[in-house]
Amino acid sequence: MPRLIAKSPLAGSWPVTHGGVSLSELVLEGITSVAVLPGGQNAVDKALKPLGVAFPAPGRFTEKAELRLVWTGRDQAFLLNGALACEGAALTDQSDGWACLRLEGAAAADVLARLYPLDLRAAAFPPGHAARAALGHMSSVLMRVEGGFEILVFRSMARSAWTELEHAMQHLAARAGA
Amino acid sequence: MRLTCPLCGERDRREFYYYGSDDYLRRPAEGAPAAAWDDYLHNRDNPAGETRDLWYHEAGCGQWLAVTRNTVTHAVLAVDLVAPVAQKRGRK
Ligand SMILES: [Zn+2]
């Protein structure tokens, strides 16, 4: 049987740095949508216990080591880098549908300010916060982590997101004379 | 104009898709007279003052919202999720 080699959504895009901000691809070990069924919250909470994460409040994510559960909508979250079995939720494999980009550096929030109509300063959007919001014109899930941001976009838009982010980084670096 | 989505927080008006009056939430029951359907489908008030309409948070959480606002002062008075109300009604 032939062995297929999985390609990440941004395979071939090497990390770039402009003005002290770095952009790279983050390859996740699986994404599962956890859509809580009516009356299923208790069962979901129970199933999550052994994983060490609680179901996130709107606009937040919870995590333990590599595993993360990020709020993505009403009664819905994405489980990153983990697996879950539970009758209380509709679980769907989203692994190949999304790309994850990581933006790091002191001015990362300034770069995103050019693309997101949100207040992303550390005081308003600290680590552990998440948002469903448009990156330019693309749907995305934005997460604030220690040292930067992680952004989920539809896989088909991975390169557009990369290009837009790199342009914003270049513009900011040029302004700073870096 | 900004709307405070109950889930996403305060967001720019351009993130939302406008649908129309919240009359659409009160669909006549089966067998309702033609006049009720006429009202439901076609007849709308145009108030100078408080009104309630439906918006979709397209660039955010993807929820339908019922927005109470004042057409004279432009004040946004309340933003409520439609789904929990609709779900409750469905269970009756
Ligand atoms: Zn929303």
PDB file of C-alpha atoms and ligand atoms in Angstrom:
ATOM      1  CA  MET A   1       0.000   0.000   0.000  1.00  0.00           C
ATOM      2  CA  PRO A   2       1.438   3.377  -0.936  1.00  0.00           C
ATOM      3  CA  ARG A   3       2.327   5.681   1.915  1.00  0.00           C
ATOM      4  CA  LEU A   4       1.129   9.212   1.296  1.00  0.00           C
ATOM      5  CA  ILE A   5       3.181  12.104   2.565  1.00  0.00           C
ATOM      6  CA  ALA A   6       1.026  14.729   4.278  1.00  0.00           C
ATOM      7  CA  LYS A   7       1.811  18.297   3.268  1.00  0.00           C
ATOM      8  CA  SER A   8       1.084  21.104   5.673  1.00  0.00           C
ATOM      9  CA  PRO A   9      -1.054  23.973   4.296  1.00  0.00           C
ATOM     10  CA  LEU A  10       1.935  26.300   4.118  1.00  0.00           C
ATOM     11  CA  ALA A  11       4.595  23.780   3.132  1.00  0.00           C
ATOM     12  CA  GLY A  12       7.331  25.736   1.368  1.00  0.00           C
ATOM     13  CA  SER A  13       6.678  29.009   3.199  1.00  0.00           C
ATOM     14  CA  TRP A  14       9.696  29.471   5.417  1.00  0.00           C
ATOM     15  CA  PRO A  15       9.528  31.650   8.528  1.00  0.00           C
ATOM     16  CA  VAL A  16      10.080  35.359   7.837  1.00  0.00           C
ATOM     17  CA  THR A  17      11.052  38.230  10.136  1.00  0.00           C
ATOM     18  CA  HIS A  18      10.479  41.952   9.533  1.00  0.00           C
ATOM     19  CA  GLY A  19      10.938  44.668  12.149  1.00  0.00           C
ATOM     20  CA  GLY A  20      11.387  42.150  14.933  1.00  0.00           C
ATOM     21  CA  VAL A  21       8.115  40.346  14.165  1.00  0.00           C
ATOM     22  CA  SER A  22       8.289  36.748  12.948  1.00  0.00           C
ATOM     23  CA  LEU A  23       5.723  34.819  10.968  1.00  0.00           C
ATOM     24  CA  SER A  24       5.765  31.040  10.746  1.00  0.00           C
ATOM     25  CA  GLU A  25       3.457  28.112  10.190  1.00  0.00           C
ATOM     26  CA  LEU A  26       2.379  26.046  13.160  1.00  0.00           C
ATOM     27  CA  VAL A  27       1.597  22.457  12.252  1.00  0.00           C
ATOM     28  CA  LEU A  28      -1.126  21.121  14.541  1.00  0.00           C
ATOM     29  CA  GLU A  29      -1.661  17.490  15.479  1.00  0.00           C
ATOM     30  CA  GLY A  30      -5.335  17.474  14.609  1.00  0.00           C
ATOM     31  CA  ILE A  31      -8.295  19.826  14.954  1.00  0.00           C
ATOM     32  CA  THR A  32     -11.676  18.553  16.160  1.00  0.00           C
ATOM     33  CA  SER A  33     -14.797  20.668  16.241  1.00  0.00           C
ATOM     34  CA  VAL A  34     -16.731  20.080  19.478  1.00  0.00           C
ATOM     35  CA  ALA A  35     -20.305  21.287  18.920  1.00  0.00           C
ATOM     36  CA  VAL A  36     -22.262  20.759  22.122  1.00  0.00           C
ATOM     37  CA  LEU A  37     -25.671  19.177  21.513  1.00  0.00           C
ATOM     38  CA  PRO A  38     -28.731  20.579  23.322  1.00  0.00           C
ATOM     39  CA  GLY A  39     -28.503  19.199  26.873  1.00  0.00           C
ATOM     40  CA  GLY A  40     -25.047  17.790  26.249  1.00  0.00           C
ATOM     41  CA  GLN A  41     -22.921  20.214  28.242  1.00  0.00           C
ATOM     42  CA  ASN A  42     -22.662  17.980  31.336  1.00  0.00           C
ATOM     43  CA  ALA A  43     -21.482  15.032  29.282  1.00  0.00           C
ATOM     44  CA  VAL A  44     -18.923  17.229  27.522  1.00  0.00           C
ATOM     45  CA  ASP A  45     -17.621  18.633  30.799  1.00  0.00           C
ATOM     46  CA  LYS A  46     -17.251  15.086  32.122  1.00  0.00           C
ATOM     47  CA  ALA A  47     -15.413  13.899  29.010  1.00  0.00           C
ATOM     48  CA  LEU A  48     -13.048  16.872  29.208  1.00  0.00           C
ATOM     49  CA  LYS A  49     -12.057  16.212  32.825  1.00  0.00           C
ATOM     50  CA  PRO A  50      -9.396  13.599  32.077  1.00  0.00           C
ATOM     51  CA  LEU A  51      -7.911  15.920  29.442  1.00  0.00           C
ATOM     52  CA  GLY A  52      -7.381  18.594  32.076  1.00  0.00           C
ATOM     53  CA  VAL A  53      -9.170  21.394  30.215  1.00  0.00           C
ATOM     54  CA  ALA A  54     -12.554  23.005  30.825  1.00  0.00           C
ATOM     55  CA  PHE A  55     -14.957  24.071  28.086  1.00  0.00           C
ATOM     56  CA  PRO A  56     -13.908  27.656  27.283  1.00  0.00           C
ATOM     57  CA  ALA A  57     -16.067  30.715  27.884  1.00  0.00           C
ATOM     58  CA  PRO A  58     -16.840  32.866  24.818  1.00  0.00           C
ATOM     59  CA  GLY A  59     -13.693  34.618  23.647  1.00  0.00           C
ATOM     60  CA  ARG A  60     -11.312  32.386  25.589  1.00  0.00           C
ATOM     61  CA  PHE A  61      -9.258  29.219  25.277  1.00  0.00           C
ATOM     62  CA  THR A  62      -8.138  26.697  27.844  1.00  0.00           C
ATOM     63  CA  GLU A  63      -5.048  24.547  27.532  1.00  0.00           C
ATOM     64  CA  LYS A  64      -2.919  21.911  29.143  1.00  0.00           C
ATOM     65  CA  ALA A  65       0.546  21.314  27.702  1.00  0.00           C
ATOM     66  CA  GLU A  66       0.080  20.902  23.925  1.00  0.00           C
ATOM     67  CA  LEU A  67      -3.661  20.392  24.092  1.00  0.00           C
ATOM     68  CA  ARG A  68      -5.916  23.390  23.626  1.00  0.00           C
ATOM     69  CA  LEU A  69      -9.649  24.002  23.511  1.00  0.00           C
ATOM     70  CA  VAL A  70     -10.584  27.283  21.863  1.00  0.00           C
ATOM     71  CA  TRP A  71     -14.039  28.873  21.741  1.00  0.00           C
ATOM     72  CA  THR A  72     -15.235  29.206  18.148  1.00  0.00           C
ATOM     73  CA  GLY A  73     -18.940  29.952  18.478  1.00  0.00           C
ATOM     74  CA  ARG A  74     -22.091  29.466  20.524  1.00  0.00           C
ATOM     75  CA  ASP A  75     -21.772  26.039  22.181  1.00  0.00           C
ATOM     76  CA  GLN A  76     -18.806  25.236  19.983  1.00  0.00           C
ATOM     77  CA  ALA A  77     -15.052  24.915  20.454  1.00  0.00           C
ATOM     78  CA  PHE A  78     -12.095  23.520  18.523  1.00  0.00           C
ATOM     79  CA  LEU A  79      -9.889  20.947  20.185  1.00  0.00           C
ATOM     80  CA  LEU A  80      -6.297  21.327  19.010  1.00  0.00           C
ATOM     81  CA  ASN A  81      -3.648  18.623  19.364  1.00  0.00           C
ATOM     82  CA  GLY A  82      -5.926  16.192  21.144  1.00  0.00           C
ATOM     83  CA  ALA A  83      -8.705  13.634  20.843  1.00  0.00           C
ATOM     84  CA  LEU A  84     -12.085  13.403  22.520  1.00  0.00           C
ATOM     85  CA  ALA A  85     -14.866  10.825  22.637  1.00  0.00           C
ATOM     86  CA  CYS A  86     -18.196  12.113  23.886  1.00  0.00           C
ATOM     87  CA  GLU A  87     -21.914  11.583  23.278  1.00  0.00           C
ATOM     88  CA  GLY A  88     -22.779  15.110  24.393  1.00  0.00           C
ATOM     89  CA  ALA A  89     -21.298  16.810  21.360  1.00  0.00           C
ATOM     90  CA  ALA A  90     -21.139  16.494  17.607  1.00  0.00           C
ATOM     91  CA  LEU A  91     -17.453  15.850  16.943  1.00  0.00           C
ATOM     92  CA  THR A  92     -16.087  16.480  13.469  1.00  0.00           C
ATOM     93  CA  ASP A  93     -12.537  16.195  12.208  1.00  0.00           C
ATOM     94  CA  GLN A  94     -11.429  19.586  10.878  1.00  0.00           C
ATOM     95  CA  SER A  95      -7.715  18.794  10.728  1.00  0.00           C
ATOM     96  CA  ASP A  96      -7.212  19.294   7.000  1.00  0.00           C
ATOM     97  CA  GLY A  97      -9.550  22.276   6.759  1.00  0.00           C
ATOM     98  CA  TRP A  98      -7.476  24.861   8.558  1.00  0.00           C
ATOM     99  CA  ALA A  99      -4.018  26.368   8.574  1.00  0.00           C
ATOM    100  CA  CYS A 100      -2.363  27.806  11.668  1.00  0.00           C
ATOM    101  CA  LEU A 101      -0.048  30.812  11.512  1.00  0.00           C
ATOM    102  CA  ARG A 102       2.057  32.092  14.374  1.00  0.00           C
ATOM    103  CA  LEU A 103       3.085  35.720  14.771  1.00  0.00           C
ATOM    104  CA  GLU A 104       5.705  36.571  17.399  1.00  0.00           C
ATOM    105  CA  GLY A 105       7.531  39.656  18.559  1.00  0.00           C
ATOM    106  CA  ALA A 106       7.004  42.861  20.524  1.00  0.00           C
ATOM    107  CA  ALA A 107       5.152  44.592  17.666  1.00  0.00           C
ATOM    108  CA  ALA A 108       2.946  41.617  16.716  1.00  0.00           C
ATOM    109  CA  ALA A 109      -0.183  43.389  17.997  1.00  0.00           C
ATOM    110  CA  ASP A 110       0.684  46.465  15.878  1.00  0.00           C
ATOM    111  CA  VAL A 111       0.911  44.275  12.785  1.00  0.00           C
ATOM    112  CA  LEU A 112      -2.492  42.753  13.496  1.00  0.00           C
ATOM    113  CA  ALA A 113      -3.981  46.183  14.208  1.00  0.00           C
ATOM    114  CA  ARG A 114      -3.639  46.791  10.451  1.00  0.00           C
ATOM    115  CA  LEU A 115      -5.791  43.776   9.640  1.00  0.00           C
ATOM    116  CA  TYR A 116      -8.170  43.228  12.574  1.00  0.00           C
ATOM    117  CA  PRO A 117     -10.749  45.797  13.722  1.00  0.00           C
ATOM    118  CA  LEU A 118     -10.141  44.752  17.341  1.00  0.00           C
ATOM    119  CA  ASP A 119      -8.293  46.136  20.331  1.00  0.00           C
ATOM    120  CA  LEU A 120      -5.455  43.630  20.572  1.00  0.00           C
ATOM    121  CA  ARG A 121      -3.285  45.470  23.077  1.00  0.00           C
ATOM    122  CA  ALA A 122      -2.129  43.210  25.897  1.00  0.00           C
ATOM    123  CA  ALA A 123      -4.413  44.858  28.454  1.00  0.00           C
ATOM    124  CA  ALA A 124      -7.537  44.243  26.332  1.00  0.00           C
ATOM    125  CA  PHE A 125      -6.567  40.916  24.774  1.00  0.00           C
ATOM    126  CA  PRO A 126      -4.129  39.032  27.039  1.00  0.00           C
ATOM    127  CA  PRO A 127      -2.926  35.427  26.665  1.00  0.00           C
ATOM    128  CA  GLY A 128      -5.869  33.036  26.915  1.00  0.00           C
ATOM    129  CA  HIS A 129      -8.131  35.314  24.896  1.00  0.00           C
ATOM    130  CA  ALA A 130      -9.542  34.276  21.532  1.00  0.00           C
ATOM    131  CA  ALA A 131     -11.778  35.896  18.929  1.00  0.00           C
ATOM    132  CA  ARG A 132     -13.760  34.977  15.885  1.00  0.00           C
ATOM    133  CA  ALA A 133     -12.922  37.880  13.623  1.00  0.00           C
ATOM    134  CA  ALA A 134     -11.980  38.713  10.055  1.00  0.00           C
ATOM    135  CA  LEU A 135      -8.299  38.923   9.123  1.00  0.00           C
ATOM    136  CA  GLY A 136      -8.695  41.447   6.320  1.00  0.00           C
ATOM    137  CA  HIS A 137     -11.617  39.783   4.541  1.00  0.00           C
ATOM    138  CA  MET A 138     -10.911  36.216   5.726  1.00  0.00           C
ATOM    139  CA  SER A 139     -12.695  34.362   8.509  1.00  0.00           C
ATOM    140  CA  SER A 140     -10.298  33.441  11.272  1.00  0.00           C
ATOM    141  CA  VAL A 141      -9.888  32.287  14.844  1.00  0.00           C
ATOM    142  CA  LEU A 142      -7.391  34.515  16.608  1.00  0.00           C
ATOM    143  CA  MET A 143      -5.655  33.433  19.828  1.00  0.00           C
ATOM    144  CA  ARG A 144      -3.321  35.422  22.078  1.00  0.00           C
ATOM    145  CA  VAL A 145      -0.546  33.223  23.440  1.00  0.00           C
ATOM    146  CA  GLU A 146       2.569  34.026  25.467  1.00  0.00           C
ATOM    147  CA  GLY A 147       4.881  35.986  23.175  1.00  0.00           C
ATOM    148  CA  GLY A 148       2.497  36.399  20.262  1.00  0.00           C
ATOM    149  CA  PHE A 149      -0.593  35.262  18.413  1.00  0.00           C
ATOM    150  CA  GLU A 150      -1.791  32.105  16.711  1.00  0.00           C
ATOM    151  CA  ILE A 151      -4.286  32.389  13.882  1.00  0.00           C
ATOM    152  CA  LEU A 152      -6.467  29.728  12.312  1.00  0.00           C
ATOM    153  CA  VAL A 153      -7.667  30.418   8.755  1.00  0.00           C
ATOM    154  CA  PHE A 154      -9.347  28.206   6.178  1.00  0.00           C
ATOM    155  CA  ARG A 155      -6.680  26.098   4.512  1.00  0.00           C
ATOM    156  CA  SER A 156      -7.663  27.421   1.074  1.00  0.00           C
ATOM    157  CA  MET A 157      -6.750  30.915   2.276  1.00  0.00           C
ATOM    158  CA  ALA A 158      -3.487  30.037   4.023  1.00  0.00           C
ATOM    159  CA  ARG A 159      -1.267  31.720   1.452  1.00  0.00           C
ATOM    160  CA  SER A 160      -3.465  34.815   1.205  1.00  0.00           C
ATOM    161  CA  ALA A 161      -3.313  35.183   4.984  1.00  0.00           C
ATOM    162  CA  TRP A 162       0.446  34.688   4.925  1.00  0.00           C
ATOM    163  CA  THR A 163       0.864  37.341   2.202  1.00  0.00           C
ATOM    164  CA  GLU A 164      -1.362  39.872   3.959  1.00  0.00           C
ATOM    165  CA  LEU A 165       0.424  39.371   7.257  1.00  0.00           C
ATOM    166  CA  GLU A 166       3.854  39.665   5.678  1.00  0.00           C
ATOM    167  CA  HIS A 167       2.820  42.876   3.860  1.00  0.00           C
ATOM    168  CA  ALA A 168       1.622  44.379   7.140  1.00  0.00           C
ATOM    169  CA  MET A 169       4.917  43.365   8.785  1.00  0.00           C
ATOM    170  CA  GLN A 170       6.912  44.975   5.960  1.00  0.00           C
ATOM    171  CA  HIS A 171       4.892  48.198   6.090  1.00  0.00           C
ATOM    172  CA  LEU A 172       5.357  48.494   9.836  1.00  0.00           C
ATOM    173  CA  ALA A 173       9.086  47.758   9.599  1.00  0.00           C
ATOM    174  CA  ALA A 174       9.492  50.344   6.825  1.00  0.00           C
ATOM    175  CA  ARG A 175       7.747  52.998   8.910  1.00  0.00           C
ATOM    176  CA  ALA A 176       9.999  52.229  11.870  1.00  0.00           C
ATOM    177  CA  GLY A 177      13.017  52.426   9.543  1.00  0.00           C
ATOM    178  CA  ALA A 178      14.019  48.954  10.570  1.00  0.00           C
TER     179      ALA A 178
ATOM    180  CA  MET B   1     -22.097  52.411  14.629  1.00  0.00           C
ATOM    181  CA  ARG B   2     -21.005  49.546  16.838  1.00  0.00           C
ATOM    182  CA  LEU B   3     -22.966  46.555  18.089  1.00  0.00           C
ATOM    183  CA  THR B   4     -22.077  44.651  21.244  1.00  0.00           C
ATOM    184  CA  CYS B   5     -22.479  41.000  20.313  1.00  0.00           C
ATOM    185  CA  PRO B   6     -23.376  39.004  23.464  1.00  0.00           C
ATOM    186  CA  LEU B   7     -20.652  36.516  22.521  1.00  0.00           C
ATOM    187  CA  CYS B   8     -17.959  38.530  20.719  1.00  0.00           C
ATOM    188  CA  GLY B   9     -18.189  41.904  22.450  1.00  0.00           C
ATOM    189  CA  GLU B  10     -18.241  45.331  20.828  1.00  0.00           C
ATOM    190  CA  ARG B  11     -17.719  45.098  17.075  1.00  0.00           C
ATOM    191  CA  ASP B  12     -17.851  47.338  14.029  1.00  0.00           C
ATOM    192  CA  ARG B  13     -21.160  47.547  12.179  1.00  0.00           C
ATOM    193  CA  ARG B  14     -19.512  46.239   8.989  1.00  0.00           C
ATOM    194  CA  GLU B  15     -19.079  42.814  10.603  1.00  0.00           C
ATOM    195  CA  PHE B  16     -22.861  42.376  10.589  1.00  0.00           C
ATOM    196  CA  TYR B  17     -25.357  41.562   7.871  1.00  0.00           C
ATOM    197  CA  TYR B  18     -28.698  43.341   8.188  1.00  0.00           C
ATOM    198  CA  TYR B  19     -31.790  41.223   7.608  1.00  0.00           C
ATOM    199  CA  GLY B  20     -34.872  43.212   8.604  1.00  0.00           C
ATOM    200  CA  SER B  21     -37.555  43.564  11.247  1.00  0.00           C
ATOM    201  CA  ASP B  22     -37.739  41.025  14.061  1.00  0.00           C
ATOM    202  CA  ASP B  23     -41.291  40.342  12.799  1.00  0.00           C
ATOM    203  CA  TYR B  24     -39.565  37.441  11.048  1.00  0.00           C
ATOM    204  CA  LEU B  25     -39.268  35.739  14.448  1.00  0.00           C
ATOM    205  CA  ARG B  26     -43.066  35.556  14.778  1.00  0.00           C
ATOM    206  CA  ARG B  27     -44.051  33.212  11.997  1.00  0.00           C
ATOM    207  CA  PRO B  28     -47.817  32.553  11.896  1.00  0.00           C
ATOM    208  CA  ALA B  29     -48.893  29.080  12.978  1.00  0.00           C
ATOM    209  CA  GLU B  30     -50.182  26.523  10.519  1.00  0.00           C
ATOM    210  CA  GLY B  31     -53.674  27.445   9.373  1.00  0.00           C
ATOM    211  CA  ALA B  32     -53.323  31.114  10.308  1.00  0.00           C
ATOM    212  CA  PRO B  33     -55.540  33.496   8.306  1.00  0.00           C
ATOM    213  CA  ALA B  34     -54.179  35.084   5.146  1.00  0.00           C
ATOM    214  CA  ALA B  35     -54.059  38.472   6.900  1.00  0.00           C
ATOM    215  CA  ALA B  36     -51.538  37.100   9.420  1.00  0.00           C
ATOM    216  CA  TRP B  37     -49.308  35.898   6.581  1.00  0.00           C
ATOM    217  CA  ASP B  38     -49.710  39.247   4.832  1.00  0.00           C
ATOM    218  CA  ASP B  39     -48.497  40.994   7.999  1.00  0.00           C
ATOM    219  CA  TYR B  40     -45.676  38.528   8.484  1.00  0.00           C
ATOM    220  CA  LEU B  41     -44.348  38.767   4.955  1.00  0.00           C
ATOM    221  CA  HIS B  42     -45.109  42.300   3.814  1.00  0.00           C
ATOM    222  CA  ASN B  43     -46.354  44.805   6.374  1.00  0.00           C
ATOM    223  CA  ARG B  44     -43.701  46.655   8.366  1.00  0.00           C
ATOM    224  CA  ASP B  45     -43.776  49.577  10.737  1.00  0.00           C
ATOM    225  CA  ASN B  46     -41.391  52.429  10.157  1.00  0.00           C
ATOM    226  CA  PRO B  47     -41.071  53.890  13.644  1.00  0.00           C
ATOM    227  CA  ALA B  48     -39.389  57.152  14.557  1.00  0.00           C
ATOM    228  CA  GLY B  49     -38.004  55.797  17.804  1.00  0.00           C
ATOM    229  CA  GLU B  50     -37.453  52.324  19.147  1.00  0.00           C
ATOM    230  CA  THR B  51     -37.295  49.439  16.711  1.00  0.00           C
ATOM    231  CA  ARG B  52     -36.024  45.863  16.821  1.00  0.00           C
ATOM    232  CA  ASP B  53     -34.390  44.132  13.891  1.00  0.00           C
ATOM    233  CA  LEU B  54     -32.300  41.122  12.994  1.00  0.00           C
ATOM    234  CA  TRP B  55     -28.593  41.179  12.293  1.00  0.00           C
ATOM    235  CA  TYR B  56     -26.234  38.328  11.500  1.00  0.00           C
ATOM    236  CA  HIS B  57     -22.730  38.376  12.950  1.00  0.00           C
ATOM    237  CA  GLU B  58     -21.128  37.337   9.719  1.00  0.00           C
ATOM    238  CA  ALA B  59     -17.500  38.234  10.458  1.00  0.00           C
ATOM    239  CA  GLY B  60     -17.680  36.924  14.018  1.00  0.00           C
ATOM    240  CA  CYS B  61     -19.538  34.152  15.805  1.00  0.00           C
ATOM    241  CA  GLY B  62     -22.111  33.487  13.056  1.00  0.00           C
ATOM    242  CA  GLN B  63     -25.099  34.101  15.319  1.00  0.00           C
ATOM    243  CA  TRP B  64     -28.386  35.849  14.548  1.00  0.00           C
ATOM    244  CA  LEU B  65     -28.930  38.801  16.842  1.00  0.00           C
ATOM    245  CA  ALA B  66     -32.021  40.834  17.720  1.00  0.00           C
ATOM    246  CA  VAL B  67     -30.963  44.459  18.034  1.00  0.00           C
ATOM    247  CA  THR B  68     -33.142  47.011  19.820  1.00  0.00           C
ATOM    248  CA  ARG B  69     -32.212  50.511  18.693  1.00  0.00           C
ATOM    249  CA  ASN B  70     -33.593  54.003  18.391  1.00  0.00           C
ATOM    250  CA  THR B  71     -33.921  55.328  14.856  1.00  0.00           C
ATOM    251  CA  VAL B  72     -33.997  58.946  16.087  1.00  0.00           C
ATOM    252  CA  THR B  73     -31.069  59.007  18.506  1.00  0.00           C
ATOM    253  CA  HIS B  74     -29.195  56.074  16.915  1.00  0.00           C
ATOM    254  CA  ALA B  75     -28.714  54.618  20.387  1.00  0.00           C
ATOM    255  CA  VAL B  76     -28.312  50.839  20.495  1.00  0.00           C
ATOM    256  CA  LEU B  77     -30.366  49.709  23.488  1.00  0.00           C
ATOM    257  CA  ALA B  78     -29.956  45.927  23.515  1.00  0.00           C
ATOM    258  CA  VAL B  79     -28.424  43.094  21.515  1.00  0.00           C
ATOM    259  CA  ASP B  80     -29.814  39.609  22.181  1.00  0.00           C
ATOM    260  CA  LEU B  81     -29.048  36.172  20.794  1.00  0.00           C
ATOM    261  CA  VAL B  82     -31.948  34.810  18.749  1.00  0.00           C
ATOM    262  CA  ALA B  83     -31.076  31.115  19.068  1.00  0.00           C
ATOM    263  CA  PRO B  84     -31.875  30.516  22.781  1.00  0.00           C
ATOM    264  CA  VAL B  85     -35.289  32.169  22.361  1.00  0.00           C
ATOM    265  CA  ALA B  86     -36.055  30.214  19.201  1.00  0.00           C
ATOM    266  CA  GLN B  87     -34.908  26.967  20.855  1.00  0.00           C
ATOM    267  CA  LYS B  88     -37.179  27.532  23.850  1.00  0.00           C
ATOM    268  CA  ARG B  89     -40.113  28.209  21.549  1.00  0.00           C
ATOM    269  CA  GLY B  90     -39.375  25.044  19.566  1.00  0.00           C
ATOM    270  CA  ARG B  91     -39.540  22.918  22.709  1.00  0.00           C
ATOM    271  CA  LYS B  92     -43.092  24.020  23.595  1.00  0.00           C
TER     272      LYS B  92
HETATM  273 ZN    ZN C   1     -20.663  37.543  17.599  1.00  0.00          ZN
END
